[in-house]
Coordinates of C-alpha atoms in Angstrom, one line a residue:
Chain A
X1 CA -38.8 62.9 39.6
X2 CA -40.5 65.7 41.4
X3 CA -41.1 63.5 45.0
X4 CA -42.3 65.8 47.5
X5 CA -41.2 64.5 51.0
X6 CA -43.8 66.0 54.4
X7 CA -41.4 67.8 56.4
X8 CA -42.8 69.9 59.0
X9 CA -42.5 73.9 59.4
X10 CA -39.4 74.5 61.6
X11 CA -37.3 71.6 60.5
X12 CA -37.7 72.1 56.3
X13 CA -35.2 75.0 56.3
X14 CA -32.7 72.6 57.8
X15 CA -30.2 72.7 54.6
X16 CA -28.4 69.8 53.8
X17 CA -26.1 71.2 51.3
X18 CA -23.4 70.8 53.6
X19 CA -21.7 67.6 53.6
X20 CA -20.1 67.6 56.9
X21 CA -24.0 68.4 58.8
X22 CA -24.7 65.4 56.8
X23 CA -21.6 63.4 58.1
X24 CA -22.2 64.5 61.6
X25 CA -26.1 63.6 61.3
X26 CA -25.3 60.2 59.8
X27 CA -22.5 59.6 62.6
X28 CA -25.3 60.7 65.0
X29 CA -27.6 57.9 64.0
X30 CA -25.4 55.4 63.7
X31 CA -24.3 56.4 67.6
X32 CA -27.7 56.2 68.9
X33 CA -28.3 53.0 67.1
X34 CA -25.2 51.4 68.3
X35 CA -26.1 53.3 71.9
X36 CA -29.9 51.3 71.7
X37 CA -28.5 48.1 70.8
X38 CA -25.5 47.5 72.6
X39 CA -27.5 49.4 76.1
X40 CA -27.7 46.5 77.8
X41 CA -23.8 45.3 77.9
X42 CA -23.0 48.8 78.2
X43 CA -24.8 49.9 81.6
X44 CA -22.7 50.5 84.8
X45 CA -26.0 50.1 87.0
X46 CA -29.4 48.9 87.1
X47 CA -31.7 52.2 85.6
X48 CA -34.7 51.4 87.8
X49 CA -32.0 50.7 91.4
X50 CA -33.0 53.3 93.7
X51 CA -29.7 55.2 95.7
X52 CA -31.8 57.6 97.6
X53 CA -28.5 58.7 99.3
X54 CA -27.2 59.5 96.2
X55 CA -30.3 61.3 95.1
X56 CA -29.5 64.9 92.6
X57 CA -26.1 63.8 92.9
X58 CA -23.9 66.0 90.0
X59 CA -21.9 64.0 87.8
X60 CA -18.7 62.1 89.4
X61 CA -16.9 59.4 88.3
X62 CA -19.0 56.9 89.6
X63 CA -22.4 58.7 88.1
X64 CA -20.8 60.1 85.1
X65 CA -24.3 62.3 84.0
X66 CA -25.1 62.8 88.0
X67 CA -28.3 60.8 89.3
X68 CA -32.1 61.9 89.1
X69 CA -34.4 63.0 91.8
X70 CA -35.2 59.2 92.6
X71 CA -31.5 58.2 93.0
X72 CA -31.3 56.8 89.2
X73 CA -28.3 56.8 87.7
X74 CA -29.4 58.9 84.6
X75 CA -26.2 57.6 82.1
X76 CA -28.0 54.4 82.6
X77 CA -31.2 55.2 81.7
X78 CA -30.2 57.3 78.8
X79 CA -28.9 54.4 77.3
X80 CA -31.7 52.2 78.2
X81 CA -34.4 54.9 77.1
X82 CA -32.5 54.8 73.6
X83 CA -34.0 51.7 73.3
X84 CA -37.4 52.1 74.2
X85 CA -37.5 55.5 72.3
X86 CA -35.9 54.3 69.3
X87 CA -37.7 51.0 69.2
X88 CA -41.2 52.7 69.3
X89 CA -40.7 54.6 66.4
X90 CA -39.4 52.0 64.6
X91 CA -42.3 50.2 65.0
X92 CA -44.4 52.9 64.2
X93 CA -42.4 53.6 60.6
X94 CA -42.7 49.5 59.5
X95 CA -46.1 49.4 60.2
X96 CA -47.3 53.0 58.7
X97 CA -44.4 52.1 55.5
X98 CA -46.3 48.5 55.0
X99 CA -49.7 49.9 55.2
X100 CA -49.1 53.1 53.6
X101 CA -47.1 51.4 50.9
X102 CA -50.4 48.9 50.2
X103 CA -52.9 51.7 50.9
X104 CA -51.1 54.4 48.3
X105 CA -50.1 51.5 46.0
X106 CA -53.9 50.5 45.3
X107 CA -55.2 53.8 45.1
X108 CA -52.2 54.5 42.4
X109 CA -52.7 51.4 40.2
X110 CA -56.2 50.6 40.4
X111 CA -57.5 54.3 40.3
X112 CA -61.1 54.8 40.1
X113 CA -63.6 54.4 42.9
X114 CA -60.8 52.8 44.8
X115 CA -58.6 55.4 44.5
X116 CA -61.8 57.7 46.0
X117 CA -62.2 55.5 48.6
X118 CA -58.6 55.2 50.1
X119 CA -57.6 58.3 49.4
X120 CA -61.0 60.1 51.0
X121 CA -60.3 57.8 54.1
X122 CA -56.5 59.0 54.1
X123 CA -57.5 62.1 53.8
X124 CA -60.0 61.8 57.2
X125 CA -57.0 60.4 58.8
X126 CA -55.2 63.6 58.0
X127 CA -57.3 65.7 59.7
X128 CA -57.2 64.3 63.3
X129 CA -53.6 65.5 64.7
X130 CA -51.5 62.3 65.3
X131 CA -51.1 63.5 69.0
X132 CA -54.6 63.6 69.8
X133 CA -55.3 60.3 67.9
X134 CA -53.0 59.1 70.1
X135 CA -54.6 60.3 73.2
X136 CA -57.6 58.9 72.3
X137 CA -56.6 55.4 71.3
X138 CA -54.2 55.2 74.7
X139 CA -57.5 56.1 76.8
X140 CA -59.5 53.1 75.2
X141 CA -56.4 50.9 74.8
X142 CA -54.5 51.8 78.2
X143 CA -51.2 52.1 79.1
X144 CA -48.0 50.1 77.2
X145 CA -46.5 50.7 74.2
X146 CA -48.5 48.9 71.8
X147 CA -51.5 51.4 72.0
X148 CA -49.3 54.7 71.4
X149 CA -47.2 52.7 68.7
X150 CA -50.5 51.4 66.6
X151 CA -52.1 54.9 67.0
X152 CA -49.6 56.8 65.4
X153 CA -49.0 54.6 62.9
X154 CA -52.3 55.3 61.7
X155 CA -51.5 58.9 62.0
X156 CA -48.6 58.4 59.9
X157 CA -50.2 56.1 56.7
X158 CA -51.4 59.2 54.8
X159 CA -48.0 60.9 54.9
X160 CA -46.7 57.5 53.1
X161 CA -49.5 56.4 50.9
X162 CA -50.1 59.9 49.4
X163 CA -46.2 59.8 49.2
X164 CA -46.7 56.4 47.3
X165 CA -50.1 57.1 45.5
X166 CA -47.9 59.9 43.5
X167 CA -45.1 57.7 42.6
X168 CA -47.4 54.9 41.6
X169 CA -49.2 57.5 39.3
X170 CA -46.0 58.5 37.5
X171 CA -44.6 55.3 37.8
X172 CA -46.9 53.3 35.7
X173 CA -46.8 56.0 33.0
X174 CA -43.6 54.9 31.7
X175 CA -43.6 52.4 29.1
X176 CA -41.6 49.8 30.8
X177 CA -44.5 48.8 32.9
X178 CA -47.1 48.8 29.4
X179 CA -43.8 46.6 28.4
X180 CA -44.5 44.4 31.4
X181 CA -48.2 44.3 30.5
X182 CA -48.1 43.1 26.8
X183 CA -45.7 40.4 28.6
X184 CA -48.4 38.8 29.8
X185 CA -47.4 39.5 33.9
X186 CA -50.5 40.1 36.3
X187 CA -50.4 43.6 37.8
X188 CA -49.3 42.2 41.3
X189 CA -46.2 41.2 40.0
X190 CA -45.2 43.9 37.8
X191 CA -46.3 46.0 41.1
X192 CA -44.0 44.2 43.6
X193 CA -41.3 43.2 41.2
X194 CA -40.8 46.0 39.6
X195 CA -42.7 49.5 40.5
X196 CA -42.3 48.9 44.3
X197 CA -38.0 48.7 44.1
X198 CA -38.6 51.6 41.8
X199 CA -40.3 53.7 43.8
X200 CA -38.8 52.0 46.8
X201 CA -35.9 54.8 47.9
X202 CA -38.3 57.7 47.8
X203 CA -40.4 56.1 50.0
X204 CA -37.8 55.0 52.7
X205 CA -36.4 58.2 52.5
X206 CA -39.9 59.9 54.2
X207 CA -40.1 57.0 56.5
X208 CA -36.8 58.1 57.8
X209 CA -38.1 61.8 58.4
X210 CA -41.1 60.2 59.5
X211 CA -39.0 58.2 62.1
X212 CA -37.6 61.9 63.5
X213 CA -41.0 62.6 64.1
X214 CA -42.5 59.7 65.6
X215 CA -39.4 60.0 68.6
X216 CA -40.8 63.4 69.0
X217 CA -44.4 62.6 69.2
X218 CA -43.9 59.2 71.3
X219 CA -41.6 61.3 73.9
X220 CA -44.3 63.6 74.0
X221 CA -46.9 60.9 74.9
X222 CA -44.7 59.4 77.5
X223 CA -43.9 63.3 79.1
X224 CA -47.7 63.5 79.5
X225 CA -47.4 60.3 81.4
X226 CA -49.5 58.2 78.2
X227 CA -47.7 55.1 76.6
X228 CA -44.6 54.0 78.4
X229 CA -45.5 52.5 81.8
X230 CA -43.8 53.8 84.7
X231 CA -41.0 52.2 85.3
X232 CA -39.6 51.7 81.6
X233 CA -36.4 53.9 80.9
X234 CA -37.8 56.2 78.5
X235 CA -36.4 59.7 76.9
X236 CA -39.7 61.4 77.8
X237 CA -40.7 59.9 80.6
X238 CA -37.0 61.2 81.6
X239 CA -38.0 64.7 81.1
X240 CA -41.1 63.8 83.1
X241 CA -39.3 62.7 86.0
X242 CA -36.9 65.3 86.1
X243 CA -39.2 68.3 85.9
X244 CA -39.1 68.7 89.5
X245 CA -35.5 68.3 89.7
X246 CA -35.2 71.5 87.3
X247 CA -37.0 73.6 89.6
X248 CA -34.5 72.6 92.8
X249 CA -31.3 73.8 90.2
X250 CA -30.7 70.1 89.6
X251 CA -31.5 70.2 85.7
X252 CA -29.5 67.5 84.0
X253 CA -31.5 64.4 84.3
X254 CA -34.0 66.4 82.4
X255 CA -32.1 68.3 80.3
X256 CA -30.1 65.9 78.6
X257 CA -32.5 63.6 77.6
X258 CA -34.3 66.8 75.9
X259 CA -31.3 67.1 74.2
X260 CA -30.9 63.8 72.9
X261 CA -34.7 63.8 71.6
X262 CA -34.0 67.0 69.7
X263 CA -30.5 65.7 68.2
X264 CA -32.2 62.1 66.9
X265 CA -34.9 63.7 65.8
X266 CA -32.7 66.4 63.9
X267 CA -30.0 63.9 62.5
X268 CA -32.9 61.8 61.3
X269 CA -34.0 64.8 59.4
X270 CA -31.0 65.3 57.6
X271 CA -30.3 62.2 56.5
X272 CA -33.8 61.5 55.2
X273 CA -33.6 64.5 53.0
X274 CA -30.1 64.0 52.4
X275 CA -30.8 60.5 50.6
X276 CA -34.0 61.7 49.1
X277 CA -31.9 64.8 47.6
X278 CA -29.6 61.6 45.9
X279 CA -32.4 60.0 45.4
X280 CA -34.3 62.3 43.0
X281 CA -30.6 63.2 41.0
X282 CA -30.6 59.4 40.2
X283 CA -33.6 58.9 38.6
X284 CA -33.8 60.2 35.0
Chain B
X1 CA -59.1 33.5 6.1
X2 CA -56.9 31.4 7.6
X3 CA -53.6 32.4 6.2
X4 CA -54.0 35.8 7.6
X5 CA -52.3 35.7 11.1
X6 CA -53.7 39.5 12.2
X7 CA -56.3 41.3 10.8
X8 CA -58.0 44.7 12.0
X9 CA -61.7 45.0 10.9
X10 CA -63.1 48.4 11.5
X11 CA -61.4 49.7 14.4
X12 CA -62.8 53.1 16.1
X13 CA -61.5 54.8 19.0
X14 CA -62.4 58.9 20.2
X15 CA -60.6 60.7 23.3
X16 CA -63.5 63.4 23.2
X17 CA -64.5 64.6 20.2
X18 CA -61.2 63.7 18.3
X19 CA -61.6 60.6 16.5
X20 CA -57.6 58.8 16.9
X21 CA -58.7 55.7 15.1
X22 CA -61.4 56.2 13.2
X23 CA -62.4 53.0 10.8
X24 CA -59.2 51.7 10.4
X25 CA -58.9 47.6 8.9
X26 CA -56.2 46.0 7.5
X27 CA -54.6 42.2 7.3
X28 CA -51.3 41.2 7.8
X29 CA -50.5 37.5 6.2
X30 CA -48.6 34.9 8.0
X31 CA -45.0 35.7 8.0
X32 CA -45.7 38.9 6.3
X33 CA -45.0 42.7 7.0
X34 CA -47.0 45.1 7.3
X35 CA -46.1 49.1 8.1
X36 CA -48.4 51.8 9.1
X37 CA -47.2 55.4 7.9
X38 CA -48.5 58.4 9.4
X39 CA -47.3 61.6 10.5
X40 CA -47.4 62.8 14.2
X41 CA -51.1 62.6 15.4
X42 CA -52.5 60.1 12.7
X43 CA -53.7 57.5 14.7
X44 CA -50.6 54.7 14.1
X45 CA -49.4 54.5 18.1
X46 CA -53.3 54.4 18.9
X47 CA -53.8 51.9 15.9
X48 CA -50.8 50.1 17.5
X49 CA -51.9 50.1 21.4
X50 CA -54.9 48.8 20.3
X51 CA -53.7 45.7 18.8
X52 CA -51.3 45.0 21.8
X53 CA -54.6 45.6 24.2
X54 CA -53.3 48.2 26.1
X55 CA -56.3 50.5 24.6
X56 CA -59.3 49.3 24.1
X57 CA -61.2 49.8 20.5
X58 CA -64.3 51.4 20.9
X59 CA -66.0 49.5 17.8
X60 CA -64.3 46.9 15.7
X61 CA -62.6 44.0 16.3
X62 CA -58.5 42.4 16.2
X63 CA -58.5 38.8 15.3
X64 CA -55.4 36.5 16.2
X65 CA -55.3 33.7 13.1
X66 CA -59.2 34.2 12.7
X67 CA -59.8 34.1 16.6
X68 CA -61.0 37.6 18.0
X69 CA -58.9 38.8 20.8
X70 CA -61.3 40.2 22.9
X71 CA -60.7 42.2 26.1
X72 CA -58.1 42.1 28.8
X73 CA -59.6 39.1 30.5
X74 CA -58.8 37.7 34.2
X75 CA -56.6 34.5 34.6
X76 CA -53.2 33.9 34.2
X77 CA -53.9 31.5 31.3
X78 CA -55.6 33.9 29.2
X79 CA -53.3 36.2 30.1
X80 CA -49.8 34.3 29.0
X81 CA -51.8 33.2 25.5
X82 CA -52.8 37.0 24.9
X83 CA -48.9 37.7 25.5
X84 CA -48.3 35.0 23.0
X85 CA -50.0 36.5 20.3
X86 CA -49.1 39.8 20.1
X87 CA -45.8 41.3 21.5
X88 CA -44.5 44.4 21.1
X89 CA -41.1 46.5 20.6
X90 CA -41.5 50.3 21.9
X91 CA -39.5 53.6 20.6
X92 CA -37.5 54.4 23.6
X93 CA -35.7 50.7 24.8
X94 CA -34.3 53.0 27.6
X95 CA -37.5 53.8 29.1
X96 CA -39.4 50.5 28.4
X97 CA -36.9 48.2 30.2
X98 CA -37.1 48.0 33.6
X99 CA -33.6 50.4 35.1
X100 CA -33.1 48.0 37.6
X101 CA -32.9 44.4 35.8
X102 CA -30.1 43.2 33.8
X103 CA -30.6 42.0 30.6
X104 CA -30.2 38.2 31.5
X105 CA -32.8 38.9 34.7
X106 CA -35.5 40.7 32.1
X107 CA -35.3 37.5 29.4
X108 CA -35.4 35.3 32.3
X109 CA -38.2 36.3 34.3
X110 CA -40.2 36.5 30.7
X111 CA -39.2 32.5 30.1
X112 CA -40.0 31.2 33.5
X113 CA -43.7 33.0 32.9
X114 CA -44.2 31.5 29.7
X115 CA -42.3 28.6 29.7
X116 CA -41.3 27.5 33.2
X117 CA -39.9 24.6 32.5
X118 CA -37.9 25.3 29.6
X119 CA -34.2 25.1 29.4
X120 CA -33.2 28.7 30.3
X121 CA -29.5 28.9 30.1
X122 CA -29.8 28.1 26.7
X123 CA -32.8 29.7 25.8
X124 CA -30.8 32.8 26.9
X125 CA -28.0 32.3 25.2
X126 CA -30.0 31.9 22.2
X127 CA -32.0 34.7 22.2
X128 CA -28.8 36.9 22.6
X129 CA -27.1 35.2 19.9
X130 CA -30.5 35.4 17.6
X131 CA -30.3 39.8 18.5
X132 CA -26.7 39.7 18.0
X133 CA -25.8 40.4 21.8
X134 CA -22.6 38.6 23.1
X135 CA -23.3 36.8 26.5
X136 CA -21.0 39.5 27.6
X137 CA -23.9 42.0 27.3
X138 CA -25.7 39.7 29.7
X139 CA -25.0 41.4 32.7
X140 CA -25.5 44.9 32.2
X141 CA -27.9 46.9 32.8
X142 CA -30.2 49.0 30.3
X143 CA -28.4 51.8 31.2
X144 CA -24.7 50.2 30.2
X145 CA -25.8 49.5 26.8
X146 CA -25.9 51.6 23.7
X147 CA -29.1 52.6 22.2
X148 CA -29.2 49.9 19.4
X149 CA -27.9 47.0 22.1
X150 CA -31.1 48.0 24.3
X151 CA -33.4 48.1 21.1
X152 CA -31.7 43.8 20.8
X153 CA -32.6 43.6 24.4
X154 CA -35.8 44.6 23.7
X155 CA -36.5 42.5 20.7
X156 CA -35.2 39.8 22.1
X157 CA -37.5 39.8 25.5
X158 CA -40.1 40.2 22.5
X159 CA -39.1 37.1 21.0
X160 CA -38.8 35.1 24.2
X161 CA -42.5 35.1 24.4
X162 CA -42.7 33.6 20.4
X163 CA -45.3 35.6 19.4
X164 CA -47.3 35.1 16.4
X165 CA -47.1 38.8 15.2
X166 CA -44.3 41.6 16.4
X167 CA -45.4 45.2 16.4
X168 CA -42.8 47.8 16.3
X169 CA -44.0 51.3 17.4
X170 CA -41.1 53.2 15.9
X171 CA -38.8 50.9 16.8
X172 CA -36.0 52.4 15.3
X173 CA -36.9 56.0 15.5
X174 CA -34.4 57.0 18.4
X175 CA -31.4 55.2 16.9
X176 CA -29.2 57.1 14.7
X177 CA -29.3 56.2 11.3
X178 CA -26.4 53.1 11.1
X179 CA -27.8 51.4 13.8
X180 CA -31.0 51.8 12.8
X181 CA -29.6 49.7 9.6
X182 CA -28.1 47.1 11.7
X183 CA -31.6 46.9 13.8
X184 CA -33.7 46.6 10.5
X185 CA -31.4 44.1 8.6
X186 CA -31.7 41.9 12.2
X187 CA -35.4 42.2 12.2
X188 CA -35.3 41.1 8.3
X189 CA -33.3 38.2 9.2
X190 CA -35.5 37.4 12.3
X191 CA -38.2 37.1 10.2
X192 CA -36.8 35.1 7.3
X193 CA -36.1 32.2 10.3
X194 CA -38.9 32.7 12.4
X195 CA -41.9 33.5 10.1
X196 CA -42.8 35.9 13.0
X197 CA -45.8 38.6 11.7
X198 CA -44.5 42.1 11.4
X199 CA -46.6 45.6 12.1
X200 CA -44.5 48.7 11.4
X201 CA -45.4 51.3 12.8
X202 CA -43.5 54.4 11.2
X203 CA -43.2 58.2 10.6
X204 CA -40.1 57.0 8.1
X205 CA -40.8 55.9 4.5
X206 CA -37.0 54.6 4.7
X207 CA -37.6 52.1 6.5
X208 CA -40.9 50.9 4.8
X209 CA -39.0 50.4 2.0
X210 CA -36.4 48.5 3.7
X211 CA -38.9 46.1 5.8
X212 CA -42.4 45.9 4.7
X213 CA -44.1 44.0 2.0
X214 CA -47.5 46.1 2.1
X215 CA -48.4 49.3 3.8
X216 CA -51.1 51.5 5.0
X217 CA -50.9 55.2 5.1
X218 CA -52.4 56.9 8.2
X219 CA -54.2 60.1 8.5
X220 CA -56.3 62.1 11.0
X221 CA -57.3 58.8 12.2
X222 CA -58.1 57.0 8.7
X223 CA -56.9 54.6 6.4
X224 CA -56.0 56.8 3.0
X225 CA -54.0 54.4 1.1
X226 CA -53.3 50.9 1.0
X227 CA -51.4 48.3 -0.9
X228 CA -48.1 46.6 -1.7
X229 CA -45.1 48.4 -0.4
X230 CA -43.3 48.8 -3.9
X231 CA -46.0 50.3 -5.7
X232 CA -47.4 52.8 -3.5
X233 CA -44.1 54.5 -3.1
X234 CA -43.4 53.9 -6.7
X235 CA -46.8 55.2 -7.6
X236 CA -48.5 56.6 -4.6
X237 CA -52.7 57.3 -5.6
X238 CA -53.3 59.5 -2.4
X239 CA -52.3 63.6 -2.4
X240 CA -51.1 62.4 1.2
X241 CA -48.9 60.0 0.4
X242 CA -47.5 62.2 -2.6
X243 CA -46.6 64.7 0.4
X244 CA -45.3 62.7 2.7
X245 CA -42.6 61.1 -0.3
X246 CA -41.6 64.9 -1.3
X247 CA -41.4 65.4 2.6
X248 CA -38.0 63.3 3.0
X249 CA -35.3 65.7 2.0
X250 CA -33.3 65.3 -0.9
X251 CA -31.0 67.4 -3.2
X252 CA -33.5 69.7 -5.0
X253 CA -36.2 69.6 -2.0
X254 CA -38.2 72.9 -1.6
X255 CA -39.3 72.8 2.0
X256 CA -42.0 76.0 1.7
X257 CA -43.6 74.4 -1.5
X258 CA -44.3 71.4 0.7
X259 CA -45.5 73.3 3.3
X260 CA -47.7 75.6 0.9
X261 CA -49.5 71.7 -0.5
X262 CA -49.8 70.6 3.1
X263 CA -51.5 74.0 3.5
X264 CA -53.5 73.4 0.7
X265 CA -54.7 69.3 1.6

């Protein structure tokens, strides 16, 4: 199976040849996972409880990542923001996976003036940058995470339904899905059944890349102040916030957050390739 | 006639200029055996597709038991009694089982579509017993199995269905040569209990022999010789067939004169 996967410029020469990159990237993603879900228990202080005494505080025992310009304790709010900045990007892979999955399945099976249709349309979709898509959806919608969320999932479908479109093609090629036809099953079910877990890994192995992506683009909405609303513990809002901090020599409220976006979004990386590497070995 | 349970009456289909089927009629009685010979590119698979109904004939028409079978129509009813006609064994059981299902989940998601309320613990158990699987083999998955246990699978999900006729697109082609014995002795035995309708479809005159009782010979698309089995490898009429018997190798077989007379036809 010759599945190509969207990766973008800088991050396809990331290798993953190496196994322990791999291990390190899996352990990464498990730790932020773990980090998102278990944030709540986890906290020492309230993210949004103002210490203005305490303000640009460095690290100490008490603060163990130092406090931001607004007296937050930033360990906190990392944790916190790991939900909110892994939780949006979730939502933007099930809902662009599900559509695109539908969308690219259609085209695939049905062919024809359907095909044109959907795949034209994709194809518009394509040429809008998700970012600006975005932008534009947030300034009709307004602020909360819905909008941002909903707009680039739509600026994600045509990575997944071409993605999908492709497999469908070669999928229903093979003669075990004419076998399913002179069986006498309708094309829904040999589709769902039995092309869909077929062509299933592939496509969860782009979502996952996809996923990388969507954390970058979402924390870039919420630096330019679009998405998350104020108050919500948020990776990019972080790096918002802490700008100013930078320029008074006080850069780690900012900085680490930075570095936590551009670690998930790496790890993610890896491992989508990684499995879609295993992935395309498996199938004959 | 009603005694005929398939019959092809002047079937035509082109991909562009080239004419794959190209007047092509034959019957097949109840119970009986037909095989369609043909070297690469003579219009058998097409021939084959066509009756199955995953090509549709441009002219002519297939009749099921004197009942035309018409296009692919809508419905889940006409549908499951299409399926019930005509079923069909492909070359490669690898490839036309699905990687992912095990033999017991592919023969029973084909009995709760046709007969959901069937008894399907047994039904199972007899349609591995009837292809000579142990319920052993049950669990496995295509890719477990040896070549000739994946062609049983794939008969018997044929056979779940209880077709009328059973078309066999060079069923035993990617076998090696024993199990291709077993396969065809369990087809001939299939068909002594069942009286299910055979359609050959073959590059091999081997296996005609073994397994058909009349048989057309294929070329470019056309019907060059017809007739009982026996007699037209005894005596074949056709400079076609003639080739195709001095093709099989055998002690004294000059490949380059064969190649000169196919040169020549």
């Amino acid at each position: 199976m010759t599945a190509v996967l969207t990766r973008r410029p800088g991050l396809s020469k990331l290798r993953t040849g190496r196994s322990p990159l791999h291990l390190i990237c899996l352990g990464l993603v498990a730790l932020v996972t773990a980090a998102a879900l278990l944030a709540p228990w986890l906290v020492p202080y309230d993210p949004n409880a103002v210490d203005l005494a305490n303000a640009l505080a460095a690290p100490s025992p008490e603060h163990l990542l130092g406090v931001d310009a607004a007296g937050r304790d930033t360990f906190s709010r990392l944790l916190l923001g790991a939900r909110t900045s892994l939780l949006g990007p979730l939502g933007v892979v099930v809902f662009s996976t599900v559509a695109g999955v539908a969308v690219g399945m259609a085209a695939g099976w049905r062919g024809g003036w359907l095909d044109s249709v959907l795949s034209r349309s994709t194809e518009l979709v394509f040429a809008f940058p998700g970012m600006l898509l975005a932008i534009l959806i947030i300034s009709i919608h307004g602020e909360g995470l819905l909008a941002p969320v909903v707009a680039l999932s739509i600026a994600y479908l045509p990575y997944v339904s071409r993605l999908t479109r492709s497999l469908v093609l070669a999928e229903r090629e093979r003669p075990y899905v004419s076998a399913y036809q002179v069986q006498g099953h309708s094309a829904l079910q040999i589709c769902l059944r039995h092309v869909l877990p077929n062509i299933a890994p592939v496509v969860l192995a782009q979502s996952t890349i996809n996923f990388g992506y969507a954390l970058m683009d979402l924390a870039g909405l919420s630096f330019l102040g679009l998405g998350v609303p104020a108050l919500t513990p948020d990776w990019g809002r972080m790096v918002f916030d802490g700008q100013a901090a930078i320029q008074h020599g006080y850069p780690l409220s900012a900085i680490l957050p930075c570095v936590f976006i551009v670690l998930t979004v790496v790890a993610f990386n890896v491992v989508g390739e990684r499995w879609a590497d295993r992935v395309a070995r498996r199938t004959p | 006639m009603p005694d005929n349970v398939l019959e092809a009456v002047g079937l035509h289909r082109a991909y562009g200029s080239v004419r794959a089927v190209d007047d092509v009629s034959f019957t097949l009685p109840e119970g009986g055996s037909l095989g369609i010979v043909g070297e690469s590119g003579s219009g058998k698979t097409t021939t084959a597709r066509i009756i199955v109904g995953l090509e549709q004939a441009d002219a002519g028409d297939v009749l099921v038991r004197g009942q035309a079978r018409g296009a692919r129509r809508r419905g889940r009813a006409a549908r499951l009694a299409r399926a019930r006609e005509v079923q069909m064994v492909f070359q490669d059981p690898l490839l036309s089982l699905d990687p992912r299902a095990s033999v017991e989940q592919v023969l029973r998601e084909t009995l709760s579509l046709h007969f959901p309320d069937a008894d399907h613990d047994r039904r199972v158990r007899e349609l591995l017993d009837q292809v000579g699987l142990g319920t052993r083999a049950a669990d496995a998955r295509p890719r477990q199995l040896s070549g000739g246990q994946r062609q049983r699978v794939a008969i018997a999900r044929a056979l779940a269905v209880e077709p009328a006729v059973l078309v066999l697109d060079e069923a035993v082609a990617a076998l090696d040569v024993s199990v291709q014995a077993q396969i065809l002795n369990l087809l001939a035995d299939i068909r002594e209990e069942t009286r299910i309708g055979y359609l050959f479809i073959t590059h091999d005159l081997g296996v005609v022999r073994c397994v058909t009782d009349d048989v057309i010979v294929m070329r470019r698309g056309r019907v060059v010789e017809a007739g009982p089995t026996a007699e037209v490898l005894a005596a074949p009429r056709h400079p076609y067939t003639r080739l195709l018997l001095e093709s099989v190798p055998r002690p004294g077989w000059d490949p380059e004169a064969i190649a000169a007379a196919r040169r020549a036809l």
